[in-house]
Amino acid sequence: MSDNPGQNDQPDPLDSFDEIIDAETTRDPDLAVIEAGSRTLRTQGGPPPADVPGRPEDPEVDAALRAVETELATRWGETKLEPSVTRIAALMDVLGEPQRSYPSIHITGTNGKTSTARMIEALLGAFELRTGRYTSPHVQSITERISLDGAPISAERFVETYADIKPYVEMVDAQQEYRLSFFEVLTGMAYAAFADAPVDVAVVEVGMGGSWDATNVIDGDVAVVTPIDLDHTDRLGETPGEIAAEKAGIVKQDATVILAQQPVDAAQVMLKKAVDVNATVAREGLEFGVVAREVAVGGQLVTLRGLGGEYTEVYLPLHGAHQAHNAAVALAAVEAFFGVGAQRPESLDVDTVRKAFASVASPGRMEVVRRSPTVVLDAAHNPAGARVTAEAVGEAFQFSRLIGVVGASGDKNVRGLLEAFEPVFAEVVVTQNSSHRAMDADELAAIAVEVFGDDRVQVEPRLPDALEAAITLAEEEGEFAGGGVLVTGSVITVGEARLLLGRG
């Protein structure tokens, strides 16, 4: 008997072993034992559950949330922009400047923003600060975009926040040439919710760009720039340097800039902006970075060099080298927020850092949602994101045959995305999601045939059919083979697949 108090009150993971075996009445008995054992072991490790809310169970709350969603949908969508912060600034003015009631960490870049924001949030929370996080787009529920204390706000609170600011929104609408957009209203809601909580610090991800992004009415004490690559080139510029000029708009006077590894022209633009506004810069690969990493069960084990020293044996339950680099950026951002490397020479408490990173989840980013065969979801939607995802899949999983399910938006570089996945996909099933922005499946298939060849492309316009077809193709490898499925191409495609596969 153990002398540890309360140990006998803890459930034994092996208690359910016989129950799981008994449930496998239609399977070979030996195979049932093997699978039961592996499931029992998996409950003891791997990534934490992702915090993606489903629809409210209360019919009245669900109806109220749908009413708000319907009203927001009448406004300009996130892809229709008028590059100005005039309207959001006017809204902040009539709301009493809620965004100035707390310090903030502002995040821009092309890829990795949401994962980095979640890591920053986890670190700040582990050091007992109350956080507000604003990210976009959402995977399944609009309420995901606004989080307090590490969790999306409830549907009730989302509805209440909208009701609180709605009269002020209508006041601004009446005064401006154009009504506030969908994203501008959500940004106002986030800043108001954070002030009402109140939060100790806000972690804010830009929607697009920087200078004229609606979030840019805050003065971030720390500006974070994740890797810049080509995306939204019709709005932001055609080279990394041009895009960086727009994203540099979040760097404010006397701030600290945490700069991920960048193309040379993008780095030059960012460094020049820092000089212009007397900002302090910490660069990945020089002042901070990834010292070492190795693949581990459910993620990876990393050693990070921060602004205050090394942090060893940090478990990160996310796959891919890109997530290790995101972790280094997040750590440096939190160190900068606390003054490490400037006002204080010592590093952060390493055990607290380890605890924080071990708790991180990033829904729809290399997320495993099914086994036998393994189905992975990843929201890569541009060539740069696809390249790192393709590399991460190869490193984290030993698939003998990988089937892709791709549903993309029509305004993206779809050919570049498909070319990045071509070396790792044995076959690709092209489909389309329910968004009005979705590329037609037949149009996508025509491009896919040019990239993959006709014999490697299957067309299934309905996403449920595409998932079924891909899983069937993966299962052709046999019961004990290593076939897998990767669903990708769009956050919307991933979110809808997640629901279809029983998550959320």
Short mmCIF file of C-alpha atoms in Angstrom, two decimals:
data_model
loop_
_atom_site.label_atom_id
_atom_site.label_comp_id
_atom_site.label_asym_id
_atom_site.label_seq_id
_atom_site.Cartn_x
_atom_site.Cartn_y
_atom_site.Cartn_z
CA MET A 1 0.00 0.00 0.00
CA SER A 2 1.21 3.49 -0.75
CA ASP A 3 1.75 6.00 2.03
CA ASN A 4 0.87 8.89 -0.31
CA PRO A 5 -2.39 10.47 0.90
CA GLY A 6 -5.23 10.36 -1.59
CA GLN A 7 -3.45 8.11 -4.08
CA ASN A 8 -6.11 5.45 -3.76
CA ASP A 9 -8.72 8.06 -4.74
CA GLN A 10 -7.15 8.45 -8.17
CA PRO A 11 -8.61 6.42 -11.08
CA ASP A 12 -6.32 3.73 -12.40
CA PRO A 13 -5.91 4.03 -16.20
CA LEU A 14 -5.89 0.24 -16.39
CA ASP A 15 -9.33 -0.08 -14.76
CA SER A 16 -11.02 0.34 -18.12
CA PHE A 17 -8.77 -2.20 -19.87
CA ASP A 18 -11.22 -5.10 -19.68
CA GLU A 19 -14.15 -2.87 -20.59
CA ILE A 20 -12.44 -1.70 -23.76
CA ILE A 21 -11.58 -5.26 -24.74
CA ASP A 22 -15.17 -6.40 -24.15
CA ALA A 23 -16.42 -3.62 -26.39
CA GLU A 24 -14.43 -5.01 -29.30
CA THR A 25 -16.95 -7.77 -29.91
CA THR A 26 -16.65 -7.65 -33.69
CA ARG A 27 -12.85 -7.63 -33.81
CA ASP A 28 -10.18 -10.29 -33.58
CA PRO A 29 -9.58 -10.88 -29.81
CA ASP A 30 -5.80 -10.48 -30.05
CA LEU A 31 -6.15 -7.25 -32.02
CA ALA A 32 -8.66 -5.97 -29.44
CA VAL A 33 -6.11 -6.48 -26.67
CA ILE A 34 -3.42 -4.61 -28.63
CA GLU A 35 -5.70 -1.67 -29.41
CA ALA A 36 -7.05 -1.49 -25.87
CA GLY A 37 -3.54 -1.29 -24.48
CA SER A 38 -2.51 1.46 -26.87
CA ARG A 39 -5.59 3.53 -26.07
CA THR A 40 -4.97 3.20 -22.35
CA LEU A 41 -1.42 4.43 -22.81
CA ARG A 42 -2.50 7.33 -25.00
CA THR A 43 -4.70 8.68 -22.23
CA GLN A 44 -1.56 9.31 -20.19
CA GLY A 45 0.24 11.55 -22.67
CA GLY A 46 -0.02 13.61 -25.80
CA PRO A 47 -1.38 17.09 -26.36
CA PRO A 48 -4.00 18.63 -24.09
CA PRO A 49 -7.56 18.89 -25.39
CA ALA A 50 -8.12 21.87 -27.67
CA ASP A 51 -10.46 24.55 -26.37
CA VAL A 52 -12.86 24.80 -29.30
CA PRO A 53 -16.46 25.41 -28.18
CA GLY A 54 -19.43 23.93 -29.98
CA ARG A 55 -22.89 25.45 -30.32
CA PRO A 56 -24.57 26.43 -27.02
CA GLU A 57 -26.73 23.66 -25.59
CA ASP A 58 -29.35 26.13 -24.32
CA PRO A 59 -31.72 26.82 -27.26
CA GLU A 60 -32.32 30.42 -26.15
CA VAL A 61 -28.60 31.17 -25.91
CA ASP A 62 -27.99 29.49 -29.25
CA ALA A 63 -30.74 31.58 -30.85
CA ALA A 64 -29.28 34.77 -29.37
CA LEU A 65 -25.80 33.91 -30.64
CA ARG A 66 -27.16 33.15 -34.11
CA ALA A 67 -28.93 36.51 -34.12
CA VAL A 68 -25.64 38.28 -33.36
CA GLU A 69 -23.84 36.25 -36.03
CA THR A 70 -26.54 37.17 -38.54
CA GLU A 71 -26.22 40.88 -37.74
CA LEU A 72 -22.43 40.75 -38.03
CA ALA A 73 -22.74 38.95 -41.37
CA THR A 74 -24.52 41.97 -42.86
CA ARG A 75 -21.29 43.96 -42.54
CA TRP A 76 -18.23 43.94 -44.75
CA GLY A 77 -16.44 40.60 -44.47
CA GLU A 78 -12.82 40.18 -43.49
CA THR A 79 -11.64 40.13 -47.10
CA LYS A 80 -13.26 43.46 -48.05
CA LEU A 81 -11.15 46.25 -46.66
CA GLU A 82 -10.87 50.02 -46.68
CA PRO A 83 -7.33 50.63 -45.39
CA SER A 84 -7.95 52.97 -42.51
CA VAL A 85 -8.23 52.92 -38.72
CA THR A 86 -10.57 55.93 -38.74
CA ARG A 87 -13.74 53.96 -37.98
CA ILE A 88 -12.26 51.74 -35.26
CA ALA A 89 -10.60 54.79 -33.67
CA ALA A 90 -13.98 56.52 -33.61
CA LEU A 91 -15.53 53.48 -31.93
CA MET A 92 -12.77 53.39 -29.33
CA ASP A 93 -13.35 57.09 -28.65
CA VAL A 94 -17.06 56.72 -27.91
CA LEU A 95 -16.36 53.60 -25.81
CA GLY A 96 -13.90 55.55 -23.66
CA GLU A 97 -10.67 54.06 -25.08
CA PRO A 98 -10.96 50.63 -23.41
CA GLN A 99 -7.83 49.39 -25.22
CA ARG A 100 -5.69 51.79 -23.16
CA SER A 101 -6.70 50.30 -19.81
CA TYR A 102 -4.23 47.40 -20.01
CA PRO A 103 -0.79 46.70 -21.51
CA SER A 104 -0.67 44.59 -24.65
CA ILE A 105 1.49 42.34 -26.78
CA HIS A 106 0.74 42.84 -30.49
CA ILE A 107 1.47 40.09 -33.03
CA THR A 108 1.85 40.34 -36.81
CA GLY A 109 3.50 38.21 -39.51
CA THR A 110 2.34 35.84 -42.23
CA ASN A 111 2.24 32.40 -40.56
CA GLY A 112 2.31 31.21 -36.95
CA LYS A 113 0.50 34.15 -35.36
CA THR A 114 -2.29 32.23 -33.65
CA SER A 115 -0.05 29.46 -32.28
CA THR A 116 2.40 32.06 -31.01
CA ALA A 117 -0.43 34.01 -29.38
CA ARG A 118 -1.63 30.88 -27.61
CA MET A 119 1.86 30.17 -26.31
CA ILE A 120 2.26 33.75 -25.05
CA GLU A 121 -1.12 33.50 -23.35
CA ALA A 122 -0.15 30.23 -21.66
CA LEU A 123 3.12 31.67 -20.38
CA LEU A 124 1.52 34.82 -19.00
CA GLY A 125 -1.21 32.76 -17.35
CA ALA A 126 1.35 30.47 -15.75
CA PHE A 127 2.89 33.55 -14.15
CA GLU A 128 -0.54 34.36 -12.66
CA LEU A 129 -1.51 37.22 -14.95
CA ARG A 130 -5.07 37.50 -16.18
CA THR A 131 -5.01 37.44 -19.95
CA GLY A 132 -7.22 38.45 -22.83
CA ARG A 133 -6.46 36.96 -26.25
CA TYR A 134 -7.85 38.12 -29.59
CA THR A 135 -7.11 35.92 -32.62
CA SER A 136 -8.60 35.22 -36.03
CA PRO A 137 -10.05 33.52 -37.92
CA HIS A 138 -11.95 31.02 -35.82
CA VAL A 139 -11.87 27.27 -36.42
CA GLN A 140 -15.46 26.40 -35.46
CA SER A 141 -17.10 29.02 -33.25
CA ILE A 142 -16.93 32.80 -33.49
CA THR A 143 -16.53 32.93 -29.71
CA GLU A 144 -13.03 31.43 -30.07
CA ARG A 145 -11.75 34.80 -31.22
CA ILE A 146 -12.08 36.42 -27.79
CA SER A 147 -10.55 34.53 -24.86
CA LEU A 148 -10.25 35.37 -21.18
CA ASP A 149 -7.95 33.46 -18.82
CA GLY A 150 -7.00 31.04 -21.57
CA ALA A 151 -10.51 30.01 -22.64
CA PRO A 152 -12.99 31.37 -25.20
CA ILE A 153 -15.65 33.59 -23.69
CA SER A 154 -19.04 31.96 -23.25
CA ALA A 155 -21.77 32.44 -25.82
CA GLU A 156 -23.75 34.36 -23.19
CA ARG A 157 -20.89 36.77 -22.59
CA PHE A 158 -20.30 37.17 -26.32
CA VAL A 159 -23.95 38.16 -26.81
CA GLU A 160 -23.86 40.51 -23.81
CA THR A 161 -20.70 42.22 -25.06
CA TYR A 162 -22.25 42.77 -28.47
CA ALA A 163 -25.39 44.22 -26.87
CA ASP A 164 -23.25 46.53 -24.73
CA ILE A 165 -21.38 48.10 -27.64
CA LYS A 166 -24.14 47.93 -30.28
CA PRO A 167 -25.54 51.44 -29.60
CA TYR A 168 -22.03 52.89 -29.97
CA VAL A 169 -21.41 50.90 -33.14
CA GLU A 170 -24.60 52.33 -34.65
CA MET A 171 -23.54 55.83 -33.59
CA VAL A 172 -20.22 55.47 -35.42
CA ASP A 173 -21.92 53.88 -38.44
CA ALA A 174 -24.10 56.98 -38.78
CA GLN A 175 -21.08 59.30 -38.75
CA GLN A 176 -18.80 57.46 -41.18
CA GLU A 177 -18.79 57.07 -44.95
CA TYR A 178 -18.72 53.27 -44.52
CA ARG A 179 -20.21 51.20 -41.72
CA LEU A 180 -17.86 49.42 -39.34
CA SER A 181 -16.80 46.07 -40.81
CA PHE A 182 -17.32 42.61 -39.31
CA PHE A 183 -13.71 42.56 -38.08
CA GLU A 184 -13.83 46.10 -36.69
CA VAL A 185 -16.92 45.32 -34.59
CA LEU A 186 -15.32 42.13 -33.26
CA THR A 187 -12.16 44.07 -32.42
CA GLY A 188 -14.23 46.61 -30.50
CA MET A 189 -15.97 43.78 -28.67
CA ALA A 190 -12.63 42.20 -27.71
CA TYR A 191 -11.14 45.44 -26.38
CA ALA A 192 -14.33 46.20 -24.42
CA ALA A 193 -14.48 42.66 -22.99
CA PHE A 194 -10.84 42.87 -21.89
CA ALA A 195 -11.44 46.19 -20.12
CA ASP A 196 -14.60 44.88 -18.46
CA ALA A 197 -12.90 41.68 -17.17
CA PRO A 198 -10.45 43.39 -16.42
CA VAL A 199 -7.31 41.75 -17.81
CA ASP A 200 -3.70 42.30 -16.75
CA VAL A 201 -2.44 42.02 -20.33
CA ALA A 202 -3.96 41.58 -23.80
CA VAL A 203 -2.43 39.32 -26.46
CA VAL A 204 -3.65 40.64 -29.80
CA GLU A 205 -3.16 39.13 -33.26
CA VAL A 206 -3.61 41.39 -36.27
CA GLY A 207 -6.25 40.45 -38.81
CA MET A 208 -4.20 41.47 -41.84
CA GLY A 209 -1.13 43.63 -42.26
CA GLY A 210 -0.40 46.08 -39.47
CA SER A 211 -0.57 49.84 -40.05
CA TRP A 212 -4.24 49.99 -41.01
CA ASP A 213 -5.38 46.80 -39.32
CA ALA A 214 -8.30 47.38 -36.97
CA THR A 215 -6.31 46.05 -34.02
CA ASN A 216 -3.72 48.80 -34.45
CA VAL A 217 -5.42 51.27 -32.12
CA ILE A 218 -3.41 49.71 -29.29
CA ASP A 219 0.13 50.70 -28.37
CA GLY A 220 1.75 47.34 -27.81
CA ASP A 221 4.55 47.35 -25.24
CA VAL A 222 5.91 44.35 -27.14
CA ALA A 223 5.54 43.93 -30.91
CA VAL A 224 5.98 40.36 -32.20
CA VAL A 225 6.72 39.66 -35.87
CA THR A 226 6.39 36.02 -36.92
CA PRO A 227 7.92 34.89 -40.26
CA ILE A 228 6.87 37.08 -43.19
CA ASP A 229 6.15 35.50 -46.55
CA LEU A 230 3.94 36.10 -49.57
CA ASP A 231 0.22 36.20 -48.79
CA HIS A 232 -2.51 38.75 -49.48
CA THR A 233 -0.14 40.20 -52.09
CA ASP A 234 -2.97 42.17 -53.72
CA ARG A 235 -3.35 44.18 -50.50
CA LEU A 236 0.01 44.08 -48.73
CA GLY A 237 2.68 44.01 -51.44
CA GLU A 238 4.41 41.65 -53.81
CA THR A 239 7.70 41.09 -51.94
CA PRO A 240 8.48 40.25 -48.30
CA GLY A 241 10.01 43.72 -47.97
CA GLU A 242 6.86 45.45 -49.19
CA ILE A 243 4.70 43.32 -46.91
CA ALA A 244 7.02 44.04 -43.97
CA ALA A 245 6.57 47.78 -44.51
CA GLU A 246 2.86 47.40 -43.82
CA LYS A 247 3.31 44.99 -40.92
CA ALA A 248 5.92 47.28 -39.32
CA GLY A 249 3.05 49.61 -38.47
CA ILE A 250 2.46 47.80 -35.19
CA VAL A 251 5.91 48.82 -33.91
CA LYS A 252 5.32 51.82 -31.65
CA GLN A 253 7.57 54.40 -30.03
CA ASP A 254 10.01 52.90 -27.48
CA ALA A 255 8.49 49.40 -27.79
CA THR A 256 10.38 46.10 -27.82
CA VAL A 257 10.32 44.15 -31.09
CA ILE A 258 10.61 40.36 -31.06
CA LEU A 259 11.66 39.45 -34.58
CA ALA A 260 11.41 35.87 -35.86
CA GLN A 261 13.76 34.76 -38.62
CA GLN A 262 12.91 36.77 -41.72
CA PRO A 263 13.84 37.17 -45.39
CA VAL A 264 16.63 39.73 -45.68
CA ASP A 265 14.50 42.49 -47.21
CA ALA A 266 11.78 42.05 -44.57
CA ALA A 267 14.34 42.16 -41.74
CA GLN A 268 15.86 45.35 -43.14
CA VAL A 269 12.49 47.07 -43.20
CA MET A 270 11.70 46.02 -39.64
CA LEU A 271 15.08 47.12 -38.30
CA LYS A 272 14.77 50.51 -39.99
CA LYS A 273 11.33 51.02 -38.44
CA ALA A 274 12.75 50.11 -35.02
CA VAL A 275 15.45 52.76 -35.41
CA ASP A 276 12.88 55.36 -36.47
CA VAL A 277 10.77 54.86 -33.33
CA ASN A 278 13.61 54.10 -30.88
CA ALA A 279 12.41 50.52 -30.39
CA THR A 280 14.61 47.76 -28.95
CA VAL A 281 14.97 44.67 -31.15
CA ALA A 282 15.58 41.04 -30.22
CA ARG A 283 16.31 38.82 -33.23
CA GLU A 284 15.79 35.09 -33.48
CA GLY A 285 19.12 33.39 -34.09
CA LEU A 286 21.06 36.15 -32.34
CA GLU A 287 19.45 37.29 -29.08
CA PHE A 288 17.20 34.23 -28.72
CA GLY A 289 16.35 31.01 -30.52
CA VAL A 290 16.00 27.23 -30.57
CA VAL A 291 19.11 25.51 -29.23
CA ALA A 292 17.98 21.90 -29.68
CA ARG A 293 14.88 19.88 -30.37
CA GLU A 294 13.94 16.22 -30.66
CA VAL A 295 10.71 14.47 -31.55
CA ALA A 296 8.76 13.19 -28.55
CA VAL A 297 5.47 11.36 -28.08
CA GLY A 298 2.69 13.81 -28.92
CA GLY A 299 5.06 16.66 -29.73
CA GLN A 300 8.69 17.56 -29.15
CA LEU A 301 11.28 18.27 -26.45
CA VAL A 302 13.11 21.56 -26.95
CA THR A 303 15.86 23.65 -25.42
CA LEU A 304 15.24 27.35 -25.91
CA ARG A 305 17.64 30.24 -25.50
CA GLY A 306 15.75 33.22 -24.18
CA LEU A 307 16.80 36.78 -23.45
CA GLY A 308 17.78 35.73 -19.93
CA GLY A 309 19.40 32.34 -20.51
CA GLU A 310 18.64 28.76 -21.54
CA TYR A 311 15.49 26.81 -20.75
CA THR A 312 16.13 23.08 -21.06
CA GLU A 313 13.84 20.05 -21.37
CA VAL A 314 10.76 21.99 -22.37
CA TYR A 315 8.00 19.69 -23.62
CA LEU A 316 5.88 21.22 -26.39
CA PRO A 317 2.80 19.15 -27.35
CA LEU A 318 2.81 20.47 -30.93
CA HIS A 319 4.47 19.00 -34.00
CA GLY A 320 7.01 20.57 -36.34
CA ALA A 321 10.16 22.67 -36.29
CA HIS A 322 8.04 25.75 -36.99
CA GLN A 323 6.25 25.31 -33.66
CA ALA A 324 9.59 25.15 -31.83
CA HIS A 325 10.51 28.46 -33.46
CA ASN A 326 7.11 29.88 -32.49
CA ALA A 327 7.84 28.79 -28.92
CA ALA A 328 11.17 30.64 -28.94
CA VAL A 329 9.44 33.79 -30.20
CA ALA A 330 6.68 33.48 -27.58
CA LEU A 331 9.20 32.99 -24.77
CA ALA A 332 11.23 36.03 -25.84
CA ALA A 333 8.05 38.11 -26.04
CA VAL A 334 7.03 37.23 -22.48
CA GLU A 335 10.58 37.79 -21.22
CA ALA A 336 10.54 41.22 -22.87
CA PHE A 337 7.16 41.98 -21.30
CA PHE A 338 8.61 41.19 -17.87
CA GLY A 339 11.79 43.18 -18.59
CA VAL A 340 14.15 40.21 -18.80
CA GLY A 341 17.34 41.20 -20.60
CA ALA A 342 16.75 44.87 -19.91
CA GLN A 343 15.61 45.79 -16.40
CA ARG A 344 16.32 42.36 -14.90
CA PRO A 345 19.21 40.01 -15.75
CA GLU A 346 17.77 36.73 -14.44
CA SER A 347 15.68 34.34 -16.52
CA LEU A 348 12.09 33.33 -15.84
CA ASP A 349 11.42 30.38 -13.56
CA VAL A 350 12.12 27.36 -15.75
CA ASP A 351 9.58 25.07 -14.07
CA THR A 352 6.82 27.61 -14.68
CA VAL A 353 7.92 27.92 -18.31
CA ARG A 354 7.85 24.13 -18.73
CA LYS A 355 4.39 23.90 -17.16
CA ALA A 356 3.07 26.62 -19.48
CA PHE A 357 4.37 25.12 -22.71
CA ALA A 358 3.15 21.64 -21.74
CA SER A 359 -0.39 23.06 -21.53
CA VAL A 360 -0.44 24.61 -25.02
CA ALA A 361 -2.98 23.46 -27.59
CA SER A 362 -3.48 24.90 -31.07
CA PRO A 363 -6.66 23.57 -32.72
CA GLY A 364 -6.40 22.88 -36.41
CA ARG A 365 -2.60 23.08 -36.43
CA MET A 366 -1.15 19.59 -36.96
CA GLU A 367 -4.00 18.30 -34.83
CA VAL A 368 -4.70 14.56 -34.72
CA VAL A 369 -8.45 13.97 -34.61
CA ARG A 370 -8.70 10.26 -35.45
CA ARG A 371 -6.66 7.06 -35.35
CA SER A 372 -6.76 3.94 -37.57
CA PRO A 373 -6.15 5.52 -39.96
CA THR A 374 -4.65 8.68 -38.48
CA VAL A 375 -6.35 11.88 -39.64
CA VAL A 376 -4.44 15.13 -39.14
CA LEU A 377 -5.87 18.63 -39.56
CA ASP A 378 -3.71 21.60 -40.47
CA ALA A 379 -4.89 25.05 -41.53
CA ALA A 380 -2.02 25.76 -43.95
CA HIS A 381 -3.47 28.04 -46.64
CA ASN A 382 -0.45 29.49 -48.46
CA PRO A 383 2.75 27.99 -49.93
CA ALA A 384 4.95 28.95 -46.97
CA GLY A 385 2.55 27.34 -44.50
CA ALA A 386 2.20 24.26 -46.71
CA ARG A 387 5.97 23.78 -46.87
CA VAL A 388 6.41 23.74 -43.09
CA THR A 389 3.38 21.46 -42.69
CA ALA A 390 4.72 19.00 -45.26
CA GLU A 391 8.04 18.92 -43.40
CA ALA A 392 6.33 18.51 -40.02
CA VAL A 393 4.15 15.62 -41.20
CA GLY A 394 7.21 13.78 -42.45
CA GLU A 395 9.01 14.29 -39.17
CA ALA A 396 6.18 13.54 -36.72
CA PHE A 397 4.48 10.62 -38.47
CA GLN A 398 5.89 7.61 -40.27
CA PHE A 399 3.14 7.38 -42.86
CA SER A 400 3.78 4.80 -45.55
CA ARG A 401 1.12 6.50 -47.67
CA LEU A 402 -0.36 9.94 -47.04
CA ILE A 403 -3.64 11.04 -48.63
CA GLY A 404 -4.39 14.75 -48.84
CA VAL A 405 -7.82 16.38 -48.59
CA VAL A 406 -7.55 19.93 -49.89
CA GLY A 407 -10.23 22.61 -49.93
CA ALA A 408 -8.88 26.10 -50.56
CA SER A 409 -10.08 29.67 -50.95
CA GLY A 410 -10.19 31.14 -54.43
CA ASP A 411 -8.08 34.17 -53.50
CA LYS A 412 -5.04 32.12 -52.44
CA ASN A 413 -1.97 30.86 -54.32
CA VAL A 414 -3.49 27.42 -54.72
CA ARG A 415 -0.92 26.17 -57.22
CA GLY A 416 1.92 27.03 -54.85
CA LEU A 417 0.12 25.30 -51.99
CA LEU A 418 -0.41 22.12 -54.01
CA GLU A 419 3.19 22.12 -55.26
CA ALA A 420 4.40 22.24 -51.65
CA PHE A 421 2.35 19.15 -50.80
CA GLU A 422 3.06 17.21 -54.00
CA PRO A 423 6.19 15.41 -52.68
CA VAL A 424 4.35 14.07 -49.59
CA PHE A 425 0.88 13.24 -50.92
CA ALA A 426 0.50 9.84 -52.60
CA GLU A 427 -2.93 11.00 -53.76
CA VAL A 428 -5.05 14.09 -53.21
CA VAL A 429 -8.82 14.40 -52.85
CA VAL A 430 -9.89 17.92 -53.80
CA THR A 431 -13.07 19.37 -52.35
CA GLN A 432 -14.62 22.65 -51.25
CA ASN A 433 -15.92 24.04 -47.99
CA SER A 434 -19.19 25.92 -47.44
CA SER A 435 -17.67 29.42 -47.59
CA HIS A 436 -18.57 31.75 -50.45
CA ARG A 437 -14.80 32.24 -50.85
CA ALA A 438 -14.18 28.54 -51.51
CA MET A 439 -12.60 27.62 -54.83
CA ASP A 440 -14.87 25.41 -56.92
CA ALA A 441 -13.81 21.78 -56.59
CA ASP A 442 -13.59 21.26 -60.36
CA GLU A 443 -11.45 24.39 -60.75
CA LEU A 444 -9.19 23.21 -57.96
CA ALA A 445 -9.02 19.74 -59.54
CA ALA A 446 -7.84 21.21 -62.84
CA ILE A 447 -4.87 22.79 -61.09
CA ALA A 448 -4.25 19.66 -59.02
CA VAL A 449 -4.08 17.49 -62.16
CA GLU A 450 -1.38 19.78 -63.57
CA VAL A 451 0.62 19.40 -60.34
CA PHE A 452 -0.03 15.74 -59.42
CA GLY A 453 -1.09 14.11 -62.66
CA ASP A 454 -4.54 12.76 -63.44
CA ASP A 455 -4.06 9.38 -61.75
CA ARG A 456 -3.32 10.95 -58.33
CA VAL A 457 -6.31 13.29 -58.16
CA GLN A 458 -9.86 12.50 -57.03
CA VAL A 459 -12.68 15.07 -56.97
CA GLU A 460 -15.35 15.05 -54.25
CA PRO A 461 -17.19 18.42 -54.09
CA ARG A 462 -18.83 17.58 -50.74
CA LEU A 463 -16.41 17.58 -47.82
CA PRO A 464 -18.03 14.55 -46.06
CA ASP A 465 -17.56 12.53 -49.26
CA ALA A 466 -13.96 13.76 -49.57
CA LEU A 467 -13.14 12.66 -46.03
CA GLU A 468 -14.72 9.25 -46.58
CA ALA A 469 -12.84 8.80 -49.86
CA ALA A 470 -9.50 9.78 -48.31
CA ILE A 471 -9.95 7.48 -45.32
CA THR A 472 -10.85 4.62 -47.67
CA LEU A 473 -7.70 5.25 -49.72
CA ALA A 474 -5.57 5.33 -46.56
CA GLU A 475 -7.11 2.05 -45.36
CA GLU A 476 -6.09 0.32 -48.58
CA GLU A 477 -2.66 -0.07 -47.01
CA GLY A 478 -4.11 -2.72 -44.72
CA GLU A 479 -4.91 -3.11 -41.03
CA PHE A 480 -1.39 -2.68 -39.71
CA ALA A 481 0.06 -0.39 -42.37
CA GLY A 482 0.83 3.28 -41.94
CA GLY A 483 -1.68 5.09 -44.13
CA GLY A 484 -2.77 8.56 -43.04
CA VAL A 485 -4.89 11.54 -44.09
CA LEU A 486 -4.02 15.24 -43.95
CA VAL A 487 -6.91 17.72 -44.26
CA THR A 488 -5.67 21.17 -45.22
CA GLY A 489 -5.96 24.22 -47.48
CA SER A 490 -8.13 26.54 -45.36
CA VAL A 491 -9.08 27.24 -41.76
CA ILE A 492 -12.72 26.84 -42.83
CA THR A 493 -12.08 23.43 -44.40
CA VAL A 494 -10.29 22.30 -41.24
CA GLY A 495 -13.05 23.61 -38.98
CA GLU A 496 -15.78 21.86 -40.94
CA ALA A 497 -13.77 18.63 -41.06
CA ARG A 498 -13.25 18.87 -37.33
CA LEU A 499 -17.01 18.97 -36.77
CA LEU A 500 -17.64 16.10 -39.18
CA LEU A 501 -15.04 14.00 -37.37
CA GLY A 502 -16.73 14.55 -34.03
CA ARG A 503 -14.60 17.29 -32.49
CA GLY A 504 -16.62 20.17 -31.12
#
